[in-house]
Amino acid sequence: MYVSDPLDLTSRTAIVTGGTKGLGRVIATTLLNHGAEVIVCAR
């Protein structure tokens, strides 16, 4: 039996602000692991 990934973000783009450390970095990494194209903005 195949169960689809509920967080399949293939062909999605996400913009993460403050993504160089802390929570923003974890969110960016998680989005990448689920197939999203991630754009990180930081100071």
XYZ file of C-alpha atoms in Angstrom, residues 14-41:
28
model
C 8.606 29.275 -0.638
C 10.176 32.510 0.578
C 11.681 32.288 4.066
C 12.728 35.474 5.844
C 15.424 35.222 8.505
C 16.483 31.845 7.178
C 20.190 31.915 8.010
C 19.888 30.641 11.584
C 17.456 29.449 14.208
C 13.840 28.729 13.374
C 14.031 30.219 9.881
C 16.852 27.856 8.955
C 14.963 24.835 10.262
C 11.873 25.855 8.291
C 13.910 26.377 5.109
C 15.598 22.983 5.502
C 12.284 21.239 6.128
C 10.728 22.831 3.048
C 13.726 21.714 0.965
C 13.439 18.171 2.303
C 9.811 18.082 1.156
C 10.665 19.165 -2.390
C 10.022 22.905 -2.378
C 12.206 25.458 -4.113
C 13.269 27.795 -1.294
C 14.339 31.431 -1.456
C 15.996 32.681 1.739
C 16.065 36.373 2.668
